[in-house]
mmCIF file of C-alpha atoms in Angstrom:
data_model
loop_
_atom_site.group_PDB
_atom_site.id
_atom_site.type_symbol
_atom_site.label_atom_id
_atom_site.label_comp_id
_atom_site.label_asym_id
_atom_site.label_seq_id
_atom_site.Cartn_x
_atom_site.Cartn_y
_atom_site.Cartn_z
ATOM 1 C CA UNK A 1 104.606 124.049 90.055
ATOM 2 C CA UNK A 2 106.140 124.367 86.639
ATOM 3 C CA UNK A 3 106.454 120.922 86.543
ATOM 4 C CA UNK A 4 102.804 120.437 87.338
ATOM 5 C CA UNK A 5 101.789 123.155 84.555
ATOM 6 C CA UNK A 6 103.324 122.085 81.623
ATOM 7 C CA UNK A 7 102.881 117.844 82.548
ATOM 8 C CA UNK A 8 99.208 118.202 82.724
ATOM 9 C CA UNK A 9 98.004 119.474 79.393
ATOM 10 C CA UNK A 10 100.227 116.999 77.633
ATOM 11 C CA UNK A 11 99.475 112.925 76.958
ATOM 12 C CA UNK A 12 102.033 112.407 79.951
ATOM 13 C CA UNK A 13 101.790 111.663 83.208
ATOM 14 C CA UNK A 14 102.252 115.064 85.428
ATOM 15 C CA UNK A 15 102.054 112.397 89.124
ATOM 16 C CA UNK A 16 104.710 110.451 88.075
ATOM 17 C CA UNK A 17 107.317 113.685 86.499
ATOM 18 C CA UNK A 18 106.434 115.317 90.189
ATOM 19 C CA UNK A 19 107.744 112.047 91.540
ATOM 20 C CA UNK A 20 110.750 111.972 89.653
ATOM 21 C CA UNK A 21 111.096 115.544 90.318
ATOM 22 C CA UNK A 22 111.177 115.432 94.079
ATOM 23 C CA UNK A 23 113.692 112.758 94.211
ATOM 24 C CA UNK A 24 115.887 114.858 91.897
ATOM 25 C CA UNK A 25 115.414 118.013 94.213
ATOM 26 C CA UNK A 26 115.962 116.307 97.312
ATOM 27 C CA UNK A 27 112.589 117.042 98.397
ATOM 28 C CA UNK A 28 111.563 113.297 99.435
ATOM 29 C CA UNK A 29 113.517 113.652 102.748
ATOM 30 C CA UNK A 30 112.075 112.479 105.885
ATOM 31 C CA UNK A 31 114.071 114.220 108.609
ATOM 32 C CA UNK A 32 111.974 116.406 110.906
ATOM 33 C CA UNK A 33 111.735 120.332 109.448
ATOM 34 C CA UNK A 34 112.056 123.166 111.923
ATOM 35 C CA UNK A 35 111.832 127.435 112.430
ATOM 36 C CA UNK A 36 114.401 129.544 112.583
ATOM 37 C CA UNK A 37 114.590 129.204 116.051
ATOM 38 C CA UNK A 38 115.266 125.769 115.417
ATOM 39 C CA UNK A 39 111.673 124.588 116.994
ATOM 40 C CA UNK A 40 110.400 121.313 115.487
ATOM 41 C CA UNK A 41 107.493 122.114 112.677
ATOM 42 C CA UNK A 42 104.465 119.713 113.297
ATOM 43 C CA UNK A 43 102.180 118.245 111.000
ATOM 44 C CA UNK A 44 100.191 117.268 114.047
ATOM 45 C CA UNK A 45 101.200 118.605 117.471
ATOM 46 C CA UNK A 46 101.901 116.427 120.370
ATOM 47 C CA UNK A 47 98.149 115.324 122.137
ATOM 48 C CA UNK A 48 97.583 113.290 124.914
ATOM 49 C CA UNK A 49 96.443 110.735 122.059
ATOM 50 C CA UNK A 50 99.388 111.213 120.366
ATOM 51 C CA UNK A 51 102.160 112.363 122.683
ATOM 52 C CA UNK A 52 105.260 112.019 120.105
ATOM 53 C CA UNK A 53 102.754 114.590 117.290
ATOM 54 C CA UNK A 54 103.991 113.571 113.718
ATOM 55 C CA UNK A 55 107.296 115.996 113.008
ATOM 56 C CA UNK A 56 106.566 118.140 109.524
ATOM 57 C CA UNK A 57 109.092 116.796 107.029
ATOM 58 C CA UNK A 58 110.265 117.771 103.854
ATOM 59 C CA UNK A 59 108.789 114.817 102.095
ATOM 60 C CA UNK A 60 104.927 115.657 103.154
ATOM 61 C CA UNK A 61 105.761 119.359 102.613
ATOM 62 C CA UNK A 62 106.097 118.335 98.626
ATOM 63 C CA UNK A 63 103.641 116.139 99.056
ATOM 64 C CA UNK A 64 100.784 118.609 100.315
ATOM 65 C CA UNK A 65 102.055 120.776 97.747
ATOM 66 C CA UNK A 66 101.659 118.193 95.331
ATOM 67 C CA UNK A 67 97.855 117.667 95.840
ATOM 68 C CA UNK A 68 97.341 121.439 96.363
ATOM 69 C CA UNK A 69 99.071 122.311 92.396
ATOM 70 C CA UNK A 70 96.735 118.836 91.356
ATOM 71 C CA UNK A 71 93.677 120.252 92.412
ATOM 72 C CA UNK A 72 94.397 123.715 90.962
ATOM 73 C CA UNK A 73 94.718 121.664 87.344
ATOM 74 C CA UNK A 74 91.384 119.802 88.468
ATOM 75 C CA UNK A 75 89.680 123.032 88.411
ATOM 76 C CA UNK A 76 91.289 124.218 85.443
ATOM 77 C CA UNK A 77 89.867 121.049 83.705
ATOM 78 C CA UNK A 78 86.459 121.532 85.312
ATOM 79 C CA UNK A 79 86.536 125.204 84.080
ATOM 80 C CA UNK A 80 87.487 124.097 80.291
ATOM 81 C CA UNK A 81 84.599 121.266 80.321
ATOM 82 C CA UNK A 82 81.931 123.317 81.949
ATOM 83 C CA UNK A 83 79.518 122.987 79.267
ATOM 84 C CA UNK A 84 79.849 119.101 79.767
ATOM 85 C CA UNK A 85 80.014 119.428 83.726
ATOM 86 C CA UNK A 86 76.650 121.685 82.730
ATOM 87 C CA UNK A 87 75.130 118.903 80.068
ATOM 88 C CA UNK A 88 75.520 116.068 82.788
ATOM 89 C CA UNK A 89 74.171 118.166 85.680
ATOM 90 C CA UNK A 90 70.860 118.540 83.645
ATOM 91 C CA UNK A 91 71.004 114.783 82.716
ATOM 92 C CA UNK A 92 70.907 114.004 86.113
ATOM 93 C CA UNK A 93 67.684 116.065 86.557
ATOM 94 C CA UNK A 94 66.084 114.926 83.715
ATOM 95 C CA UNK A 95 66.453 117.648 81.502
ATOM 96 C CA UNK A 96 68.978 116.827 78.878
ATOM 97 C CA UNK A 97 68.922 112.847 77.536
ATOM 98 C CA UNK A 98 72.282 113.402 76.322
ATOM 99 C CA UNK A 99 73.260 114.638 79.613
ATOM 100 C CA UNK A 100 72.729 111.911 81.377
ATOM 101 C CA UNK A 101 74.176 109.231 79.039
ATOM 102 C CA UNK A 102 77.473 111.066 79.656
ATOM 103 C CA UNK A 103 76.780 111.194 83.746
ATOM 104 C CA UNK A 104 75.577 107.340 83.425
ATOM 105 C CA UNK A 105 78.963 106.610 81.401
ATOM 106 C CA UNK A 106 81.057 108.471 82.974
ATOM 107 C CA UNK A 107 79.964 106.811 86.330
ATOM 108 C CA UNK A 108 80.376 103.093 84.624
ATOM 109 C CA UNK A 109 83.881 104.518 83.649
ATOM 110 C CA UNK A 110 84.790 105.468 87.372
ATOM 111 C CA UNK A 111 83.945 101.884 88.480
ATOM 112 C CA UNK A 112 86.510 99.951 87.976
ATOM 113 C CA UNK A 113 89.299 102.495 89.310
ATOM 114 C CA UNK A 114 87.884 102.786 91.899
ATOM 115 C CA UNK A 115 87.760 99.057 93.199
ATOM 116 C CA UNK A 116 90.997 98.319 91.564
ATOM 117 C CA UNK A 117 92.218 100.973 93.427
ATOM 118 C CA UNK A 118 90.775 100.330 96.842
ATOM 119 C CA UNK A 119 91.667 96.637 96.478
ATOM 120 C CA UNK A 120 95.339 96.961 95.347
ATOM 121 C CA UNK A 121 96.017 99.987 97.670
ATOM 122 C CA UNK A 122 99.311 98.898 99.304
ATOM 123 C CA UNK A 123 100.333 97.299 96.258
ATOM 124 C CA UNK A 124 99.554 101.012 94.028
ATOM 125 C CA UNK A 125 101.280 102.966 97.180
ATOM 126 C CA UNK A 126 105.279 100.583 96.547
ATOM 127 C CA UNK A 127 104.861 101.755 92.916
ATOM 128 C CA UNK A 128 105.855 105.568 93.879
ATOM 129 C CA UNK A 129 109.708 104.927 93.022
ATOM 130 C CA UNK A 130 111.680 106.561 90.433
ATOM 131 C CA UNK A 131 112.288 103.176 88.801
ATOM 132 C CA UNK A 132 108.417 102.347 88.565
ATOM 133 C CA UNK A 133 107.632 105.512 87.209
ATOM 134 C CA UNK A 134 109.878 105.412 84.720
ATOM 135 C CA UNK A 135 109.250 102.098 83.729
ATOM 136 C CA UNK A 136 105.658 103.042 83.390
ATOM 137 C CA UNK A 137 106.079 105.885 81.591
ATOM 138 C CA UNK A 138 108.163 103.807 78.698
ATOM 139 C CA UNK A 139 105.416 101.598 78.974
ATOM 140 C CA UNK A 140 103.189 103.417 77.917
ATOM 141 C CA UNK A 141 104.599 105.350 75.361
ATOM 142 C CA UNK A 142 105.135 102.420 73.755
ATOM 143 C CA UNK A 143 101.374 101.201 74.223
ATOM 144 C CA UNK A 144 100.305 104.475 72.764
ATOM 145 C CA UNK A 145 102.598 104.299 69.680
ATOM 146 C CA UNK A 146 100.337 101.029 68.957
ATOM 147 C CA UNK A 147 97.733 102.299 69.535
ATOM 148 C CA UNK A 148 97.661 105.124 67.303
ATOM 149 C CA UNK A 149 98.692 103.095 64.642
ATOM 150 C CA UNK A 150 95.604 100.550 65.239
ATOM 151 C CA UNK A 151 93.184 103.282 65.799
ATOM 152 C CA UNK A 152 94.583 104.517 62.423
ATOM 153 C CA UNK A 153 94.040 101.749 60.745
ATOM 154 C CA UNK A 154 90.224 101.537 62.825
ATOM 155 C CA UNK A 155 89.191 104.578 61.469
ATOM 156 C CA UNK A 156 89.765 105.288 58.122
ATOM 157 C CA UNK A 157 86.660 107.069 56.022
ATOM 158 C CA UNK A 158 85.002 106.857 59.913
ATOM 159 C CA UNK A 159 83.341 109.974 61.734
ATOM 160 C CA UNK A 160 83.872 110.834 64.740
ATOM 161 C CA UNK A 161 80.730 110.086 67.810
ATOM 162 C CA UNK A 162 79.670 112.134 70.300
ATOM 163 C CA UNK A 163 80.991 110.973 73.941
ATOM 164 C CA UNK A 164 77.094 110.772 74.342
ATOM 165 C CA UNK A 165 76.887 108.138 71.503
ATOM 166 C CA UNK A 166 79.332 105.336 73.592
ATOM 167 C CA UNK A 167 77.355 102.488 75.071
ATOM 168 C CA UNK A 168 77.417 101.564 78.792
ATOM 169 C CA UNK A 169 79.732 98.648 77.855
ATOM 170 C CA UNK A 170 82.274 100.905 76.104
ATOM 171 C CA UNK A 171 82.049 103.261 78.919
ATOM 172 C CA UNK A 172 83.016 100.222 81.090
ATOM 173 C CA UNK A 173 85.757 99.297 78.415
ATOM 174 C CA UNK A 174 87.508 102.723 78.954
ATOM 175 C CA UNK A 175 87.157 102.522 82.624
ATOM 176 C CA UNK A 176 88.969 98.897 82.401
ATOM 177 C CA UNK A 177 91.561 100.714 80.733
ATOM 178 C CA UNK A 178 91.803 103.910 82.915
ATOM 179 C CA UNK A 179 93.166 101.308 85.850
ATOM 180 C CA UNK A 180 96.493 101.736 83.949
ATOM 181 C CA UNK A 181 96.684 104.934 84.984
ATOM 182 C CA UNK A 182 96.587 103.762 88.931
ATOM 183 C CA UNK A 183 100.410 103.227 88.537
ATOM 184 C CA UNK A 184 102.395 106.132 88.719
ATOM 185 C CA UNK A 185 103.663 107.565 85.463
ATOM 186 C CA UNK A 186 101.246 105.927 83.529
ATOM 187 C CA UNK A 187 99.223 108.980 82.006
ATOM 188 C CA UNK A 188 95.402 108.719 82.309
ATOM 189 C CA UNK A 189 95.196 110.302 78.989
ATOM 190 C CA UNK A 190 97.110 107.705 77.178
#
């Protein structure tokens, strides 16, 4: 949970230091968990469709807990950009122009994720290793070093837009770029 706090406000990725901290805890075992009567724990109890059940382990006890501290920061997020949650909503109903630039660009952005990610699946899944995550996250410290030193050089005597001034392509652009983030350790923000 710590972990998860302080990773997920920071240009870092908070998946891939919860990966690296299980494996350093121990907490990526697979053997079977029980009570303290020594009763096997069940993730899903025997069935006459499943007659072995799937034993509780240690590893999908993180795991759950993983995705249950994730969404807590999801909601923290969707607290913080309510007013934009808010904006978009009212795009989408045709009461804010602005609005609905941001929904139509923010959908654009989701687009390629999302079939990168449901084609390349398996492939996304064998990068969940220490080794991968770490290689990542050099990776892309190094790719942000660059490119705050381009985007310095980009924007000198520039103002800044509004995320409802970026063009469907550019929305596309980012969401080309936000498939980095589909391996592990790889922050989305960067």
């Amino acid at each position: 949970g710590i972990v998860e706090g302080i990773t997920e406000y920071l240009p870092i990725s908070s998946t891939g230091h919860l990966i690296i901290t299980n494996k350093l805890l121990h907490l990526d075992s697979d053997t079977p968990l029980s009570d303290a009567q020594g009763r096997p724990l069940w993730h899903k109890k025997p069935s006459p469709k499943h007659p072995e059940g799937e034993p509780l382990t240690l590893k999908l006890a993180a795991d759950t807990f993983v995705v249950v501290i994730q969404f807590g920061a999801i909601a923290a997020v969707a607290y913080l950009y309510w007013r934009q949650i808010r904006t978009m909503a009212l795009g989408l109903v045709g009461k804010s122009p602005a609005g609905f630039v941001m929904a139509r660009n923010l959908l654009i952005a989701f687009i390629p994720a999302a079939v990168l990610g449901l084609l390349l699946n398996a492939w996304i899944e064998s990068l969940f290793s220490v080794a991968a995550v770490v290689t990542a996250q050099v990776s892309g410290a190094l790719l942000m070093l660059l490119a705050e030193g381009w985007r310095k050089k980009q924007t000198t005597g520039r103002t800044e837009r509004e995320i409802s001034e970026i063009s469907g392509p550019e929305a596309f652009g980012v969401g080309c770029l936000q498939c980095l983030a589909l391996w592990p350790g790889m922050s989305r923000s960067m």
